[in-house]
Amino acid sequence: MRGRILVWDLPTRIFHWLLAVSFAGAVLTAESERLRSVHVVLGYTVLGLVAFRVLWGFLGTRYARFVSFWYAPRLVLGYLQSIVSGAPEHHLGHNPAGSWAIFGLLALVAASAMSGWLVYNDLGGKIAEGLHEGTANAMLALVAVHVAGVAVSSLAHRENLVRSMWDGRKTGDPREAASGPRAAIGVALLVAVLAFWVDSALSPPPAAPQVASDRRHDRH
């Protein structure tokens, strides 16, 4: 008997929405000198979130593990062809196309955050700046593709994928449900991120890196 079963555990869902909020905030504060410290804090946040997701990709519940959505290119092409044909393949977890978007986003987020750290500490020069801007723009493009894919898949499969990432449930056989929500880990992740944000807000802004200060002094 089919029904609404747990697919996305709480840690995966909290990671997803924290990453979305942090990335959006980082984009909105990228060009503001006044909000530079906020941009930096959000950059550290996304880097920490990616580290958590990589770990959770090996230790998480059934559909959170990388092994559950590691698809060969031919399977991705087959899935896309099934969408175009009007008879889409159904996947309870990530579909093949969505899985590649997930791996791409994780890689780009990590590259953007690490290159941002180099820029903030005045390391890497123009190369680091170009890498940071390039990866950020690539992320924006991939996020747009991801959102469009969610919309197309929701229509094709007649299921609300945004709702599923909110409550963690999709229609399926109870025997295929994730092993458990592991709520404590999800709550711990949320508390850790919020504590980091509060501590950053209450702490004085960090001094500019010495190298950067010296260079500005030399130019004058």
CSV table of C-alpha atoms in Angstrom, one decimal:
chain,number,residue,atom,x,y,z
A,1,MET,CA,0.0,0.0,0.0
A,2,ARG,CA,1.5,3.3,-1.1
A,3,GLY,CA,1.4,6.4,1.0
A,4,ARG,CA,3.5,9.4,2.1
A,5,ILE,CA,6.8,8.1,3.3
A,6,LEU,CA,9.9,9.7,4.7
A,7,VAL,CA,12.6,10.2,2.0
A,8,TRP,CA,14.6,13.3,3.0
A,9,ASP,CA,15.9,13.1,6.6
A,10,LEU,CA,15.9,16.3,8.7
A,11,PRO,CA,19.6,16.9,8.5
A,12,THR,CA,19.4,16.9,4.7
A,13,ARG,CA,16.4,19.3,4.7
A,14,ILE,CA,18.0,21.7,7.1
A,15,PHE,CA,21.3,21.6,5.1
A,16,HIS,CA,19.3,22.4,1.9
A,17,TRP,CA,17.5,25.4,3.3
A,18,LEU,CA,20.4,26.8,5.2
A,19,LEU,CA,22.6,26.6,2.1
A,20,ALA,CA,19.9,28.3,0.0
A,21,VAL,CA,19.5,31.2,2.5
A,22,SER,CA,23.3,31.5,3.0
A,23,PHE,CA,24.0,31.5,-0.7
A,24,ALA,CA,21.3,34.1,-1.5
A,25,GLY,CA,22.6,36.3,1.3
A,26,ALA,CA,26.2,36.0,0.1
A,27,VAL,CA,25.1,37.0,-3.4
A,28,LEU,CA,23.1,40.0,-2.1
A,29,THR,CA,26.0,41.3,0.0
A,30,ALA,CA,28.8,40.6,-2.5
A,31,GLU,CA,29.1,44.2,-3.8
A,32,SER,CA,28.6,46.0,-0.5
A,33,GLU,CA,31.6,47.1,1.4
A,34,ARG,CA,29.5,48.0,4.4
A,35,LEU,CA,28.1,44.4,4.6
A,36,ARG,CA,31.5,42.8,3.8
A,37,SER,CA,31.7,41.1,7.2
A,38,VAL,CA,28.2,39.5,6.6
A,39,HIS,CA,29.3,38.3,3.2
A,40,VAL,CA,32.4,36.7,4.8
A,41,VAL,CA,30.3,35.0,7.6
A,42,LEU,CA,28.0,33.6,5.0
A,43,GLY,CA,30.9,32.3,3.0
A,44,TYR,CA,32.3,30.5,6.0
A,45,THR,CA,28.8,29.1,6.6
A,46,VAL,CA,28.4,27.6,3.2
A,47,LEU,CA,31.9,26.1,3.4
A,48,GLY,CA,30.9,24.5,6.7
A,49,LEU,CA,27.6,23.3,5.3
A,50,VAL,CA,29.4,21.6,2.3
A,51,ALA,CA,31.7,19.9,4.7
A,52,PHE,CA,28.7,18.6,6.7
A,53,ARG,CA,27.0,17.4,3.5
A,54,VAL,CA,30.0,15.5,2.3
A,55,LEU,CA,30.2,13.7,5.7
A,56,TRP,CA,26.4,13.1,5.6
A,57,GLY,CA,26.8,11.7,2.1
A,58,PHE,CA,28.5,8.7,3.7
A,59,LEU,CA,26.8,8.6,7.1
A,60,GLY,CA,23.3,9.8,6.4
A,61,THR,CA,20.1,7.9,5.8
A,62,ARG,CA,19.3,5.9,2.6
A,63,TYR,CA,18.5,8.7,0.1
A,64,ALA,CA,21.0,11.2,1.6
A,65,ARG,CA,24.0,8.9,0.8
A,66,PHE,CA,26.0,9.6,-2.4
A,67,VAL,CA,25.8,5.9,-3.4
A,68,SER,CA,22.0,6.3,-3.8
A,69,PHE,CA,22.3,9.0,-6.5
A,70,TRP,CA,25.5,8.2,-8.3
A,71,TYR,CA,24.4,7.9,-11.9
A,72,ALA,CA,26.4,7.2,-15.1
A,73,PRO,CA,26.1,9.7,-17.9
A,74,ARG,CA,24.0,7.3,-20.0
A,75,LEU,CA,21.4,7.1,-17.2
A,76,VAL,CA,21.3,10.9,-17.1
A,77,LEU,CA,20.7,11.1,-20.8
A,78,GLY,CA,18.1,8.3,-20.5
A,79,TYR,CA,16.2,10.2,-17.8
A,80,LEU,CA,16.2,13.4,-19.9
A,81,GLN,CA,14.9,11.6,-22.9
A,82,SER,CA,12.1,10.1,-20.7
A,83,ILE,CA,11.1,13.6,-19.7
A,84,VAL,CA,10.9,14.8,-23.3
A,85,SER,CA,9.0,11.7,-24.4
A,86,GLY,CA,6.3,12.4,-21.8
A,87,ALA,CA,6.9,9.1,-19.9
A,88,PRO,CA,9.4,10.2,-17.2
A,89,GLU,CA,11.3,7.7,-15.1
A,90,HIS,CA,10.3,7.9,-11.5
A,91,HIS,CA,12.9,8.0,-8.8
A,92,LEU,CA,12.0,8.2,-5.1
A,93,GLY,CA,15.3,9.9,-4.2
A,94,HIS,CA,17.3,12.3,-6.5
A,95,ASN,CA,16.7,11.7,-10.2
A,96,PRO,CA,19.8,11.3,-12.4
A,97,ALA,CA,19.7,14.8,-13.8
A,98,GLY,CA,19.1,16.3,-10.3
A,99,SER,CA,22.0,14.3,-8.9
A,100,TRP,CA,24.5,15.8,-11.2
A,101,ALA,CA,23.2,19.3,-10.3
A,102,ILE,CA,23.7,18.4,-6.6
A,103,PHE,CA,27.3,17.3,-7.1
A,104,GLY,CA,28.0,20.3,-9.3
A,105,LEU,CA,26.6,22.7,-6.7
A,106,LEU,CA,28.7,21.1,-3.9
A,107,ALA,CA,31.8,21.5,-6.0
A,108,LEU,CA,31.1,25.1,-7.0
A,109,VAL,CA,30.1,26.1,-3.4
A,110,ALA,CA,33.4,24.7,-2.1
A,111,ALA,CA,35.5,26.4,-4.8
A,112,SER,CA,33.7,29.7,-4.4
A,113,ALA,CA,34.1,29.7,-0.6
A,114,MET,CA,37.7,28.7,-0.7
A,115,SER,CA,38.6,31.3,-3.4
A,116,GLY,CA,36.7,33.9,-1.3
A,117,TRP,CA,38.8,33.1,1.7
A,118,LEU,CA,41.9,33.7,-0.5
A,119,VAL,CA,40.5,37.0,-1.7
A,120,TYR,CA,39.6,38.1,1.8
A,121,ASN,CA,43.1,37.4,3.0
A,122,ASP,CA,44.6,39.1,-0.1
A,123,LEU,CA,46.1,35.8,-1.4
A,124,GLY,CA,46.2,34.6,-4.9
A,125,GLY,CA,45.8,38.1,-6.5
A,126,LYS,CA,43.8,38.4,-9.7
A,127,ILE,CA,43.6,34.6,-10.1
A,128,ALA,CA,41.8,34.2,-6.9
A,129,GLU,CA,39.5,37.1,-7.6
A,130,GLY,CA,38.7,35.7,-11.1
A,131,LEU,CA,38.1,32.2,-9.6
A,132,HIS,CA,35.8,33.6,-6.9
A,133,GLU,CA,33.7,35.6,-9.4
A,134,GLY,CA,33.6,32.9,-12.0
A,135,THR,CA,32.5,30.1,-9.6
A,136,ALA,CA,29.9,32.4,-8.1
A,137,ASN,CA,28.5,33.2,-11.5
A,138,ALA,CA,28.6,29.5,-12.4
A,139,MET,CA,26.7,28.7,-9.2
A,140,LEU,CA,24.0,31.2,-10.1
A,141,ALA,CA,23.6,29.6,-13.5
A,142,LEU,CA,23.4,26.1,-12.0
A,143,VAL,CA,20.9,27.2,-9.3
A,144,ALA,CA,18.7,28.6,-12.1
A,145,VAL,CA,18.9,25.2,-13.9
A,146,HIS,CA,18.2,23.4,-10.6
A,147,VAL,CA,15.1,25.5,-9.9
A,148,ALA,CA,13.9,25.0,-13.5
A,149,GLY,CA,14.5,21.2,-13.2
A,150,VAL,CA,12.5,21.1,-10.0
A,151,ALA,CA,9.6,22.8,-11.7
A,152,VAL,CA,9.8,20.5,-14.7
A,153,SER,CA,10.0,17.4,-12.6
A,154,SER,CA,7.2,18.5,-10.3
A,155,LEU,CA,4.9,18.9,-13.4
A,156,ALA,CA,6.1,15.8,-15.1
A,157,HIS,CA,5.7,13.6,-12.0
A,158,ARG,CA,2.7,15.5,-10.7
A,159,GLU,CA,4.3,15.9,-7.2
A,160,ASN,CA,5.4,18.9,-5.3
A,161,LEU,CA,9.1,18.5,-4.9
A,162,VAL,CA,9.5,21.8,-2.9
A,163,ARG,CA,7.0,20.4,-0.4
A,164,SER,CA,8.9,17.2,-0.3
A,165,MET,CA,12.1,19.0,0.6
A,166,TRP,CA,10.2,20.8,3.3
A,167,ASP,CA,8.4,17.9,5.1
A,168,GLY,CA,10.7,15.2,3.8
A,169,ARG,CA,7.9,13.0,2.4
A,170,LYS,CA,7.0,11.6,-1.0
A,171,THR,CA,4.5,9.0,-2.2
A,172,GLY,CA,6.0,5.5,-2.2
A,173,ASP,CA,6.0,2.0,-0.8
A,174,PRO,CA,6.5,2.1,3.0
A,175,ARG,CA,9.3,-0.5,2.6
A,176,GLU,CA,11.3,2.1,0.6
A,177,ALA,CA,11.2,4.7,3.4
A,178,ALA,CA,14.4,6.2,4.8
A,179,SER,CA,15.6,4.4,8.0
A,180,GLY,CA,14.9,7.3,10.3
A,181,PRO,CA,14.8,11.1,10.5
A,182,ARG,CA,17.8,11.4,12.9
A,183,ALA,CA,16.3,14.7,14.1
A,184,ALA,CA,18.9,15.3,16.7
A,185,ILE,CA,21.6,15.7,14.1
A,186,GLY,CA,19.5,18.1,12.1
A,187,VAL,CA,18.7,20.2,15.1
A,188,ALA,CA,22.4,20.3,16.1
A,189,LEU,CA,23.3,21.5,12.6
A,190,LEU,CA,20.7,24.3,12.8
A,191,VAL,CA,21.8,25.3,16.3
A,192,ALA,CA,25.4,25.3,15.3
A,193,VAL,CA,24.8,27.6,12.3
A,194,LEU,CA,22.6,30.0,14.3
A,195,ALA,CA,25.1,30.1,17.1
A,196,PHE,CA,27.8,31.0,14.6
A,197,TRP,CA,25.7,33.8,13.1
A,198,VAL,CA,24.9,35.2,16.6
A,199,ASP,CA,28.5,35.0,17.7
A,200,SER,CA,29.6,36.7,14.5
A,201,ALA,CA,27.1,39.5,14.9
A,202,LEU,CA,28.1,40.2,18.5
A,203,SER,CA,31.8,40.0,17.9
A,204,PRO,CA,33.7,43.0,16.6
A,205,PRO,CA,34.6,42.8,12.9
A,206,PRO,CA,37.9,41.2,12.2
A,207,ALA,CA,40.8,43.5,11.4
A,208,ALA,CA,41.8,43.7,7.7
A,209,PRO,CA,44.6,41.3,6.8
A,210,GLN,CA,48.0,42.9,7.4
A,211,VAL,CA,49.2,42.2,3.8
A,212,ALA,CA,46.2,44.0,2.4
A,213,SER,CA,46.6,46.9,4.7
A,214,ASP,CA,50.3,47.2,3.8
A,215,ARG,CA,49.5,47.2,0.1
A,216,ARG,CA,46.9,49.9,0.5
A,217,HIS,CA,49.4,52.0,2.4
A,218,ASP,CA,52.0,51.6,-0.3
A,219,ARG,CA,49.6,52.8,-3.0
A,220,HIS,CA,49.1,56.0,-1.1
